[in-house]
């Protein structure tokens, strides 16, 4: 007799359900690993438990790259299976949407320039005025920021110039002091070694004259 078909139903006993989940999960992860090794296949397996805990296996470089590869593959299949008429219709709708957006932007720009205002009611004119006020505030804020940045840059340059000026002044003073010392030394009379000065010789001469008398 052949083995009867086993009907799979949810295990009601919580403990038995957790034990079965752990066994089947480990077996499934093991089979995925064996498949990737034996057949040189790129395998990705994602399992969430009933509590939301994640279990995963990936034989590729990373799970993210494998999922990106899967998305590219499925997207290419959808593109290939989509009829040409549907593709053309989709592109035409995209073109119409972009065209409408461009027209809205152009109309808004003309209104900001003061053109085509005769068809606007009071509420639309008030909204346009608010937009202009907001734009003017942004321009003034940006202008003030630029002025502050330029002022800060000028102050920084001024500080650098003052520091350079002080450094040059100190070097000039040191150079002048050195020139003065060399000038004084050059103007002093040179006295030969071992010979008394003229004043000392005269003093000794007069002293001898006094002793002789």
Coordinates of N, CA and C in Angstrom, one line a residue:
X1 N 0.8 -1.2 0.0 CA 0.0 0.0 0.0 C 0.9 1.3 0.0
X2 N 0.4 2.2 -0.8 CA 1.2 3.4 -0.8 C 0.9 4.3 0.4
X3 N 1.8 5.2 0.6 CA 1.7 6.1 1.7 C 0.7 7.2 1.4
X4 N -0.2 7.4 2.3 CA -1.3 8.4 2.1 C -0.8 9.8 2.2
X5 N -1.5 10.7 1.5 CA -1.1 12.1 1.5 C -1.3 12.7 2.8
X6 N -0.3 13.4 3.3 CA -0.3 14.1 4.6 C -0.8 15.5 4.4
X7 N -1.8 15.9 5.2 CA -2.4 17.2 5.1 C -1.6 18.2 6.0
X8 N -1.1 19.3 5.5 CA -0.3 20.2 6.3 C -1.3 21.3 6.8
X9 N -1.2 21.4 8.2 CA -2.0 22.4 8.9 C -1.2 23.0 9.9
X10 N -1.7 24.1 10.4 CA -0.9 24.9 11.5 C -0.9 24.1 12.7
X11 N 0.3 24.0 13.3 CA 0.5 23.3 14.6 C 0.0 24.2 15.7
X12 N -1.0 23.7 16.4 CA -1.7 24.5 17.4 C -0.8 24.6 18.7
X13 N -0.1 23.6 19.1 CA 0.7 23.6 20.3 C 1.9 24.6 20.0
X14 N 2.0 25.6 20.9 CA 3.0 26.6 20.7 C 4.4 26.1 20.8
X15 N 4.7 25.2 21.8 CA 6.0 24.7 22.0 C 6.4 23.8 20.8
X16 N 5.5 22.9 20.4 CA 5.7 22.0 19.2 C 5.9 22.9 18.0
X17 N 5.2 23.9 17.8 CA 5.3 24.8 16.7 C 6.7 25.4 16.6
X18 N 7.2 25.9 17.8 CA 8.5 26.5 17.8 C 9.6 25.5 17.5
X19 N 9.5 24.3 18.1 CA 10.5 23.2 17.8 C 10.5 22.9 16.3
X20 N 9.3 22.7 15.7 CA 9.3 22.3 14.3 C 9.9 23.4 13.5
X21 N 9.6 24.7 13.8 CA 10.1 25.8 13.1 C 11.6 25.8 13.1
X22 N 12.2 25.6 14.3 CA 13.7 25.6 14.4 C 14.3 24.5 13.6
X23 N 13.7 23.3 13.6 CA 14.2 22.2 12.8 C 14.1 22.4 11.3
X24 N 12.9 22.8 10.9 CA 12.7 23.0 9.5 C 13.5 24.2 9.0
X25 N 13.7 25.2 9.8 CA 14.5 26.4 9.4 C 15.9 26.0 9.2
X26 N 16.5 25.3 10.1 CA 17.9 24.9 10.0 C 18.1 23.9 8.8
X27 N 17.1 23.1 8.6 CA 17.2 22.2 7.4 C 17.2 23.0 6.1
X28 N 16.3 24.0 6.1 CA 16.1 24.8 4.9 C 17.4 25.6 4.6
X29 N 18.0 26.2 5.6 CA 19.2 26.9 5.5 C 20.4 26.0 5.0
X30 N 20.4 24.8 5.6 CA 21.4 23.8 5.2 C 21.3 23.4 3.7
X31 N 20.0 23.2 3.3 CA 19.8 22.8 1.9 C 20.2 23.9 1.0
X32 N 19.9 25.2 1.3 CA 20.3 26.3 0.5 C 21.8 26.4 0.4
X33 N 22.5 26.2 1.5 CA 24.0 26.2 1.4 C 24.5 25.1 0.5
X34 N 23.9 23.9 0.7 CA 24.4 22.8 -0.1 C 24.1 23.1 -1.6
X35 N 23.0 23.6 -1.9 CA 22.7 23.9 -3.3 C 23.6 24.9 -3.9
X36 N 24.0 25.9 -3.2 CA 24.9 26.9 -3.7 C 26.3 26.3 -3.9
X37 N 26.7 25.4 -3.0 CA 28.1 24.8 -3.1 C 28.1 23.8 -4.2
X38 N 27.2 22.9 -4.2 CA 27.2 21.7 -5.2 C 27.0 22.2 -6.6
X39 N 26.1 23.1 -6.8 CA 25.7 23.6 -8.1 C 26.2 24.9 -8.6
X40 N 27.0 25.5 -7.7 CA 27.6 26.8 -8.0 C 26.5 27.8 -8.4
X41 N 25.5 27.8 -7.6 CA 24.3 28.7 -7.8 C 24.3 29.8 -6.8
X42 N 23.8 31.0 -7.2 CA 23.6 32.1 -6.3 C 22.2 32.0 -5.6
X43 N 22.3 31.7 -4.3 CA 21.0 31.4 -3.6 C 20.9 32.5 -2.5
X44 N 19.6 33.0 -2.4 CA 19.3 33.9 -1.3 C 18.0 33.4 -0.6
X45 N 18.0 33.3 0.7 CA 16.9 32.8 1.4 C 16.6 33.7 2.6
X46 N 15.3 34.1 2.7 CA 14.9 35.0 3.7 C 13.7 34.4 4.5
X47 N 13.8 34.3 5.8 CA 12.8 33.7 6.6 C 12.5 34.7 7.8
X48 N 11.2 34.9 8.0 CA 10.7 35.6 9.2 C 9.9 34.7 10.0
X49 N 10.2 34.7 11.3 CA 9.5 33.9 12.2 C 8.1 34.5 12.6
X50 N 7.3 33.8 13.3 CA 6.0 34.4 13.7 C 6.2 35.6 14.6
X51 N 7.3 35.8 15.2 CA 7.6 36.9 16.1 C 8.3 38.1 15.3
X52 N 8.5 37.8 14.0 CA 9.1 38.9 13.2 C 10.6 38.8 13.2
X53 N 11.3 37.8 13.7 CA 12.7 37.7 13.7 C 13.2 37.2 12.4
X54 N 14.3 37.8 11.9 CA 14.8 37.6 10.6 C 15.9 36.5 10.6
X55 N 15.8 35.6 9.6 CA 16.8 34.6 9.4 C 17.1 34.6 7.9
X56 N 18.4 34.7 7.5 CA 18.7 34.8 6.1 C 20.0 34.1 5.7
X57 N 20.1 33.7 4.4 CA 21.3 33.1 3.9 C 21.5 33.7 2.5
X58 N 22.7 34.0 2.2 CA 23.0 34.5 0.8 C 24.4 34.0 0.5
X59 N 24.4 33.3 -0.7 CA 25.7 32.8 -1.2 C 26.5 33.9 -2.0
X60 N 25.8 35.0 -2.4 CA 26.4 36.0 -3.2 C 27.3 36.9 -2.3
X61 N 27.7 38.0 -2.9 CA 28.5 39.0 -2.2 C 27.8 39.6 -1.0
X62 N 26.5 39.9 -1.2 CA 25.6 40.5 -0.1 C 24.2 40.3 -0.5
X63 N 23.3 40.3 0.5 CA 21.9 40.2 0.2 C 21.4 41.3 -0.6
X64 N 21.9 42.6 -0.3 CA 21.4 43.7 -1.1 C 21.7 43.6 -2.6
X65 N 22.9 43.1 -2.9 CA 23.2 43.0 -4.3 C 22.4 41.9 -5.0
X66 N 22.1 40.8 -4.3 CA 21.3 39.8 -4.9 C 19.9 40.3 -5.1
X67 N 19.4 41.1 -4.1 CA 18.0 41.6 -4.3 C 18.0 42.6 -5.5
X68 N 19.0 43.4 -5.6 CA 19.0 44.3 -6.8 C 19.1 43.6 -8.1
X69 N 19.8 42.5 -8.1 CA 19.9 41.6 -9.3 C 18.5 41.0 -9.6
X70 N 17.8 40.6 -8.6 CA 16.4 40.1 -8.7 C 15.5 41.1 -9.3
X71 N 15.6 42.3 -8.7 CA 14.7 43.4 -9.2 C 14.9 43.8 -10.6
X72 N 16.2 43.8 -11.0 CA 16.5 44.1 -12.4 C 16.0 43.0 -13.3
X73 N 16.1 41.8 -12.9 CA 15.6 40.7 -13.7 C 14.1 40.7 -13.9
X74 N 13.4 40.9 -12.8 CA 11.9 40.9 -12.9 C 11.4 42.1 -13.6
X75 N 12.1 43.3 -13.5 CA 11.7 44.5 -14.2 C 11.9 44.3 -15.7
X76 N 13.0 43.6 -16.1 CA 13.3 43.4 -17.5 C 12.2 42.4 -18.1
X77 N 11.8 41.4 -17.3 CA 10.8 40.5 -17.7 C 9.5 41.3 -18.0
X78 N 9.1 42.2 -17.1 CA 7.9 42.9 -17.2 C 8.0 43.8 -18.5
X79 N 9.1 44.4 -18.7 CA 9.3 45.2 -19.9 C 9.1 44.4 -21.2
X80 N 9.7 43.2 -21.1 CA 9.7 42.3 -22.3 C 8.3 41.8 -22.6
X81 N 7.5 41.5 -21.5 CA 6.2 41.0 -21.6 C 5.1 42.0 -21.9
X82 N 5.5 43.3 -21.7 CA 4.5 44.4 -21.9 C 4.3 44.6 -23.4
X83 N 3.1 44.7 -23.9 CA 2.8 45.0 -25.3 C 3.4 46.3 -25.7
X84 N 3.7 46.4 -27.0 CA 4.3 47.7 -27.5 C 3.3 48.8 -27.4
X85 N 2.0 48.5 -27.6 CA 1.0 49.5 -27.5 C 0.9 50.1 -26.1
X86 N 1.0 49.2 -25.1 CA 0.9 49.7 -23.7 C 2.1 50.6 -23.4
X87 N 3.3 50.2 -23.9 CA 4.5 51.0 -23.7 C 4.4 52.4 -24.3
X88 N 3.9 52.4 -25.5 CA 3.7 53.7 -26.2 C 2.7 54.6 -25.5
X89 N 1.6 54.0 -25.0 CA 0.6 54.7 -24.3 C 1.1 55.3 -23.0
X90 N 2.0 54.5 -22.3 CA 2.6 54.9 -21.1 C 3.5 56.1 -21.3
X91 N 4.3 56.0 -22.4 CA 5.2 57.1 -22.7 C 4.5 58.4 -23.1
X92 N 3.4 58.2 -23.8 CA 2.6 59.4 -24.2 C 2.0 60.1 -23.0
X93 N 1.5 59.3 -22.0 CA 0.9 59.9 -20.8 C 2.0 60.6 -20.0
X94 N 3.2 60.0 -20.0 CA 4.3 60.7 -19.3 C 4.7 62.0 -19.9
X95 N 4.6 62.0 -21.3 CA 4.9 63.2 -22.0 C 3.9 64.3 -21.7
X96 N 2.6 63.9 -21.7 CA 1.5 64.8 -21.4 C 1.7 65.4 -20.0
X97 N 2.1 64.6 -19.0 CA 2.2 65.1 -17.7 C 3.4 66.1 -17.6
X98 N 4.5 65.8 -18.2 CA 5.6 66.7 -18.2 C 5.3 68.0 -19.0
X99 N 4.5 67.9 -20.1 CA 4.1 69.1 -20.8 C 3.2 70.0 -19.9
X100 N 2.3 69.4 -19.2 CA 1.4 70.2 -18.3 C 2.2 70.9 -17.2
X101 N 3.2 70.2 -16.7 CA 4.0 70.8 -15.6 C 4.8 72.0 -16.2
X102 N 5.4 71.8 -17.4 CA 6.1 72.9 -18.0 C 5.2 74.1 -18.3
X103 N 4.0 73.9 -18.7 CA 3.1 75.0 -18.9 C 2.7 75.7 -17.6
X104 N 2.6 75.0 -16.6 CA 2.3 75.6 -15.3 C 3.4 76.5 -14.8
X105 N 4.6 75.9 -15.0 CA 5.8 76.7 -14.6 C 6.0 78.0 -15.4
X106 N 5.8 77.8 -16.7 CA 5.9 79.0 -17.6 C 4.8 80.1 -17.3
X107 N 3.6 79.6 -17.0 CA 2.5 80.6 -16.6 C 2.8 81.3 -15.3
X108 N 3.4 80.5 -14.4 CA 3.7 81.1 -13.1 C 4.9 82.1 -13.3
X109 N 5.8 81.8 -14.1 CA 6.9 82.7 -14.4 C 6.4 84.0 -15.0
X110 N 5.5 83.9 -15.9 CA 5.0 85.1 -16.6 C 4.2 86.0 -15.6
X111 N 3.5 85.3 -14.7 CA 2.8 86.1 -13.7 C 3.7 86.8 -12.7
X112 N 4.8 86.1 -12.4 CA 5.8 86.8 -11.5 C 6.5 87.9 -12.2
X113 N 6.6 87.9 -13.5 CA 7.1 89.0 -14.3 C 6.1 90.1 -14.5
X114 N 4.9 89.9 -14.1 CA 3.9 91.0 -14.2 C 3.1 90.8 -15.5
X115 N 3.1 89.7 -16.2 CA 2.4 89.5 -17.4 C 1.1 88.7 -17.2
X116 N 0.2 88.8 -18.1 CA -1.1 88.0 -18.1 C -1.8 88.1 -16.8
X117 N -1.9 89.2 -16.2 CA -2.6 89.4 -14.9 C -4.1 89.8 -15.0
X118 N -4.5 90.1 -16.2 CA -5.9 90.6 -16.4 C -6.9 89.5 -16.1
X119 N -6.6 88.3 -16.2 CA -7.6 87.2 -16.0 C -7.6 86.7 -14.5
X120 N -6.8 87.3 -13.6 CA -6.7 86.8 -12.3 C -7.7 87.5 -11.4
X121 N -8.4 86.8 -10.5 CA -9.3 87.4 -9.6 C -8.6 87.9 -8.3
X122 N -9.3 88.4 -7.4 CA -8.7 89.0 -6.2 C -7.9 88.0 -5.4
X123 N -8.4 86.8 -5.2 CA -7.7 85.8 -4.4 C -6.4 85.4 -5.1
X124 N -6.5 85.2 -6.4 CA -5.2 84.8 -7.1 C -4.2 85.9 -7.1
X125 N -4.7 87.2 -7.2 CA -3.7 88.3 -7.1 C -3.1 88.4 -5.7
X126 N -3.9 88.1 -4.7 CA -3.4 88.1 -3.3 C -2.3 87.0 -3.1
X127 N -2.6 85.8 -3.7 CA -1.7 84.7 -3.6 C -0.4 85.1 -4.3
X128 N -0.5 85.7 -5.5 CA 0.7 86.1 -6.2 C 1.5 87.1 -5.4
X129 N 0.8 88.1 -4.8 CA 1.5 89.1 -4.0 C 2.2 88.4 -2.8
X130 N 1.6 87.4 -2.2 CA 2.3 86.7 -1.1 C 3.5 86.0 -1.6
X131 N 3.4 85.4 -2.8 CA 4.6 84.7 -3.3 C 5.7 85.7 -3.6
X132 N 5.3 86.9 -4.1 CA 6.4 87.9 -4.4 C 7.0 88.4 -3.1
X133 N 6.2 88.6 -2.1 CA 6.8 89.0 -0.8 C 7.7 87.9 -0.3
X134 N 7.3 86.7 -0.4 CA 8.2 85.6 0.1 C 9.5 85.6 -0.7
X135 N 9.4 85.7 -2.0 CA 10.6 85.7 -2.8 C 11.5 86.9 -2.5
X136 N 10.9 88.0 -2.3 CA 11.7 89.2 -1.9 C 12.4 89.0 -0.6
X137 N 11.7 88.4 0.4 CA 12.3 88.1 1.7 C 13.5 87.2 1.5
X138 N 13.4 86.2 0.6 CA 14.5 85.3 0.4 C 15.6 86.0 -0.2
X139 N 15.4 86.9 -1.2 CA 16.4 87.6 -1.9 C 17.2 88.5 -0.9
X140 N 16.4 89.2 0.0 CA 17.0 90.1 1.0 C 17.8 89.3 2.0
X141 N 17.3 88.1 2.4 CA 18.1 87.3 3.3 C 19.4 86.8 2.7
X142 N 19.3 86.4 1.4 CA 20.5 86.0 0.8 C 21.5 87.1 0.6
X143 N 21.0 88.3 0.3 CA 21.8 89.4 0.1 C 22.5 89.8 1.4
X144 N 21.8 89.8 2.5 CA 22.4 90.0 3.8 C 23.4 89.0 4.2
X145 N 23.2 87.8 3.8 CA 24.1 86.7 4.1 C 25.4 86.9 3.3
X146 N 25.3 87.4 2.0 CA 26.4 87.6 1.2 C 27.2 88.8 1.8
X147 N 26.5 89.8 2.3 CA 27.2 91.0 2.8 C 28.0 90.6 4.1
X148 N 27.4 89.8 4.9 CA 28.1 89.3 6.1 C 29.3 88.5 5.8
X149 N 29.2 87.6 4.8 CA 30.3 86.8 4.4 C 31.4 87.7 3.9
X150 N 31.1 88.7 3.1 CA 32.1 89.6 2.5 C 32.8 90.4 3.6
X151 N 32.0 90.8 4.6 CA 32.5 91.6 5.7 C 33.5 90.7 6.5
X152 N 33.1 89.5 6.8 CA 33.9 88.6 7.6 C 35.2 88.3 6.8
X153 N 35.1 88.2 5.5 CA 36.3 87.9 4.7 C 37.3 89.1 4.7
X154 N 36.7 90.4 4.7 CA 37.5 91.6 4.7 C 38.2 91.7 6.1
X155 N 37.4 91.4 7.2 CA 38.0 91.5 8.5 C 39.2 90.5 8.7
X156 N 39.0 89.3 8.1 CA 40.1 88.3 8.2 C 41.3 88.8 7.4
X157 N 41.1 89.4 6.2 CA 42.2 89.9 5.4 C 42.9 91.0 6.2
X158 N 42.1 91.9 6.8 CA 42.6 93.0 7.6 C 43.5 92.5 8.7
X159 N 43.1 91.5 9.4 CA 43.9 91.0 10.5 C 45.2 90.4 10.0
X160 N 45.1 89.7 8.8 CA 46.4 89.1 8.3 C 47.3 90.3 7.9
X161 N 46.8 91.4 7.3 CA 47.7 92.5 6.9 C 48.3 93.1 8.1
X162 N 47.5 93.3 9.2 CA 48.1 93.9 10.4 C 49.2 93.1 11.0
X163 N 48.9 91.8 11.0 CA 50.0 90.9 11.6 C 51.2 90.9 10.7
X164 N 51.1 90.9 9.4 CA 52.2 91.0 8.5 C 52.9 92.4 8.7
X165 N 52.2 93.5 8.9 CA 52.8 94.8 9.1 C 53.6 94.8 10.4
X166 N 53.0 94.3 11.5 CA 53.7 94.2 12.8 C 55.0 93.4 12.6
X167 N 55.0 92.3 11.9 CA 56.2 91.5 11.7 C 57.2 92.2 10.9
X168 N 56.8 93.0 9.9 CA 57.8 93.8 9.1 C 58.4 94.9 10.0
X169 N 57.6 95.5 10.8 CA 58.0 96.6 11.7 C 59.1 96.1 12.7
X170 N 58.8 94.9 13.3 CA 59.8 94.4 14.2 C 61.1 94.0 13.5
X171 N 61.0 93.5 12.3 CA 62.2 93.2 11.6 C 63.0 94.4 11.2
X172 N 62.3 95.5 10.9 CA 62.9 96.8 10.5 C 63.6 97.4 11.8
X173 N 63.0 97.3 12.9 CA 63.6 97.9 14.2 C 64.8 97.1 14.5
X174 N 64.7 95.7 14.4 CA 65.9 94.9 14.7 C 67.1 95.3 13.7
X175 N 66.7 95.5 12.5 CA 67.8 95.8 11.5 C 68.4 97.2 11.8
X176 N 67.6 98.2 12.2 CA 68.1 99.5 12.5 C 69.0 99.4 13.8
X177 N 68.6 98.7 14.8 CA 69.4 98.5 16.0 C 70.8 97.9 15.6
X178 N 70.7 96.9 14.7 CA 72.0 96.3 14.3 C 72.9 97.2 13.6
X179 N 72.3 98.1 12.7 CA 73.1 99.1 12.0 C 73.7 100.1 13.0
X180 N 73.0 100.5 14.0 CA 73.5 101.5 14.9 C 74.6 100.9 15.7
X181 N 74.5 99.6 16.2 CA 75.6 99.0 16.9 C 76.9 98.9 16.1
X182 N 76.7 98.5 14.8 CA 77.9 98.4 14.0 C 78.5 99.8 13.7
X183 N 77.6 100.8 13.6 CA 78.2 102.2 13.3 C 78.9 102.7 14.5
X184 N 78.4 102.5 15.7 CA 79.1 102.9 17.0 C 80.4 102.2 17.1
X185 N 80.5 100.9 16.9 CA 81.7 100.1 17.0 C 82.7 100.5 16.0
X186 N 82.2 100.9 14.7 CA 83.2 101.4 13.7 C 83.8 102.7 14.0
X187 N 83.1 103.6 14.7 CA 83.6 104.9 15.0 C 84.5 105.0 16.3
X188 N 84.5 104.0 17.1 CA 85.4 103.9 18.3 C 86.9 103.8 17.8
X189 N 87.8 104.6 18.4 CA 89.3 104.4 18.1 C 89.8 103.1 18.5
X190 N 90.7 102.6 17.7 CA 91.3 101.3 18.0 C 92.6 101.5 18.8
X191 N 92.7 100.8 19.9 CA 93.9 100.9 20.8 C 94.7 99.7 20.7
X192 N 96.0 99.8 20.3 CA 96.9 98.7 20.2 C 97.0 98.0 21.5
X193 N 97.2 96.7 21.4 CA 97.4 95.9 22.7 C 98.7 96.2 23.3
X194 N 98.8 96.4 24.6 CA 100.0 96.6 25.3 C 100.5 98.1 25.3
X195 N 99.8 99.0 24.7 CA 100.3 100.4 24.6 C 99.2 101.2 25.4
X196 N 99.7 102.1 26.3 CA 98.7 103.0 27.0 C 98.2 104.0 26.1
X197 N 97.1 104.6 26.5 CA 96.5 105.7 25.7 C 97.3 106.9 25.9
X198 N 97.0 108.0 25.0 CA 97.7 109.2 25.1 C 97.5 110.0 26.4
X199 N 96.3 109.9 26.9 CA 96.0 110.6 28.2 C 96.8 110.0 29.3
X200 N 96.9 108.7 29.3 CA 97.6 108.0 30.4 C 99.1 108.3 30.3
X201 N 99.7 108.4 29.1 CA 101.1 108.7 28.9 C 101.4 110.2 29.4
X202 N 100.5 111.1 29.0 CA 100.8 112.5 29.5 C 100.7 112.6 31.0
X203 N 99.8 111.9 31.6 CA 99.6 112.0 33.0 C 100.9 111.4 33.7
X204 N 101.5 110.3 33.2 CA 102.7 109.8 33.7 C 103.9 110.7 33.6
X205 N 103.9 111.5 32.5 CA 105.0 112.4 32.2 C 105.0 113.6 33.2
X206 N 103.8 114.1 33.5 CA 103.7 115.2 34.4 C 104.0 114.8 35.8
X207 N 103.6 113.6 36.2 CA 103.9 113.1 37.5 C 105.4 112.9 37.7
X208 N 106.2 112.5 36.6 CA 107.6 112.4 36.8 C 108.3 113.8 36.9
X209 N 107.7 114.8 36.2 CA 108.3 116.1 36.3 C 108.1 116.6 37.8
X210 N 107.0 116.4 38.4 CA 106.8 116.9 39.7 C 107.7 116.2 40.7
X211 N 108.0 115.0 40.5 CA 108.9 114.2 41.4 C 110.3 114.8 41.3
X212 N 110.8 115.1 40.1 CA 112.1 115.6 39.9 C 112.4 117.0 40.5
X213 N 111.4 117.8 40.5 CA 111.5 119.1 41.1 C 111.5 119.0 42.6

